[in-house]
Amino acid sequence: MKGPVTTESLRRSIETSPPMDLGGYTLAFRPDNRNGSSFGDITMLASGGKFAQ
């Protein structure tokens, strides 16, 4: 992104970026779809501070 960071410049940068692979989890934003991903998951924090799916 060039120039000052504004709401508009950040939105434009994200929407024109290629899909991002975050280790098997892909994020993709477009002007007509700002969901980022259609994946959903529930994770709980178990006793002792461990994650449980």
mmCIF file of C-alpha atoms in Angstrom:
data_model
loop_
_atom_site.group_PDB
_atom_site.id
_atom_site.type_symbol
_atom_site.label_atom_id
_atom_site.label_comp_id
_atom_site.label_asym_id
_atom_site.label_seq_id
_atom_site.Cartn_x
_atom_site.Cartn_y
_atom_site.Cartn_z
ATOM 1 C CA MET A 1 0.000 0.000 0.000
ATOM 2 C CA LYS A 2 1.374 3.393 -0.942
ATOM 3 C CA GLY A 3 0.631 6.669 0.781
ATOM 4 C CA PRO A 4 -1.130 7.272 4.072
ATOM 5 C CA VAL A 5 -3.173 4.489 5.646
ATOM 6 C CA THR A 6 -6.843 5.402 5.593
ATOM 7 C CA THR A 7 -10.002 3.347 5.827
ATOM 8 C CA GLU A 8 -10.446 3.608 2.063
ATOM 9 C CA SER A 9 -6.830 2.754 1.164
ATOM 10 C CA LEU A 10 -6.844 -0.248 3.523
ATOM 11 C CA ARG A 11 -10.160 -1.530 2.091
ATOM 12 C CA ARG A 12 -8.910 -1.122 -1.473
ATOM 13 C CA SER A 13 -5.627 -2.882 -0.659
ATOM 14 C CA ILE A 14 -7.378 -5.866 0.948
ATOM 15 C CA GLU A 15 -9.965 -6.198 -1.833
ATOM 16 C CA THR A 16 -7.338 -6.179 -4.587
ATOM 17 C CA SER A 17 -4.914 -8.571 -2.860
ATOM 18 C CA PRO A 18 -4.734 -12.174 -4.075
ATOM 19 C CA PRO A 19 -6.149 -14.909 -1.815
ATOM 20 C CA MET A 20 -3.967 -15.467 1.266
ATOM 21 C CA ASP A 21 -3.064 -19.018 2.333
ATOM 22 C CA LEU A 22 -2.590 -19.062 6.097
ATOM 23 C CA GLY A 23 -1.339 -22.622 6.412
ATOM 24 C CA GLY A 24 -4.328 -24.371 4.848
ATOM 25 C CA TYR A 25 -6.856 -21.673 5.781
ATOM 26 C CA THR A 26 -7.489 -19.355 2.829
ATOM 27 C CA LEU A 27 -8.733 -15.786 3.122
ATOM 28 C CA ALA A 28 -9.983 -14.005 0.013
ATOM 29 C CA PHE A 29 -11.688 -10.613 -0.173
ATOM 30 C CA ARG A 30 -13.344 -9.019 -3.210
ATOM 31 C CA PRO A 31 -15.409 -5.858 -3.648
ATOM 32 C CA ASP A 32 -18.564 -8.001 -3.993
ATOM 33 C CA ASN A 33 -17.690 -10.443 -1.166
ATOM 34 C CA ARG A 34 -16.144 -9.274 2.092
ATOM 35 C CA ASN A 35 -16.692 -12.480 4.060
ATOM 36 C CA GLY A 36 -13.057 -13.527 3.774
ATOM 37 C CA SER A 37 -13.865 -17.218 4.186
ATOM 38 C CA SER A 38 -16.802 -19.607 4.256
ATOM 39 C CA PHE A 39 -15.114 -21.813 6.874
ATOM 40 C CA GLY A 40 -16.491 -21.851 10.386
ATOM 41 C CA ASP A 41 -15.400 -23.736 13.461
ATOM 42 C CA ILE A 42 -16.120 -23.777 17.164
ATOM 43 C CA THR A 43 -13.229 -23.994 19.571
ATOM 44 C CA MET A 44 -13.505 -24.102 23.342
ATOM 45 C CA LEU A 45 -10.895 -23.377 25.943
ATOM 46 C CA ALA A 46 -10.817 -26.401 28.247
ATOM 47 C CA SER A 47 -9.714 -26.441 31.849
ATOM 48 C CA GLY A 48 -5.969 -26.150 32.126
ATOM 49 C CA GLY A 49 -5.852 -23.681 29.218
ATOM 50 C CA LYS A 50 -5.952 -26.249 26.399
ATOM 51 C CA PHE A 51 -8.019 -25.848 23.252
ATOM 52 C CA ALA A 52 -10.757 -28.379 22.469
ATOM 53 C CA GLN A 53 -12.620 -28.597 19.149
#
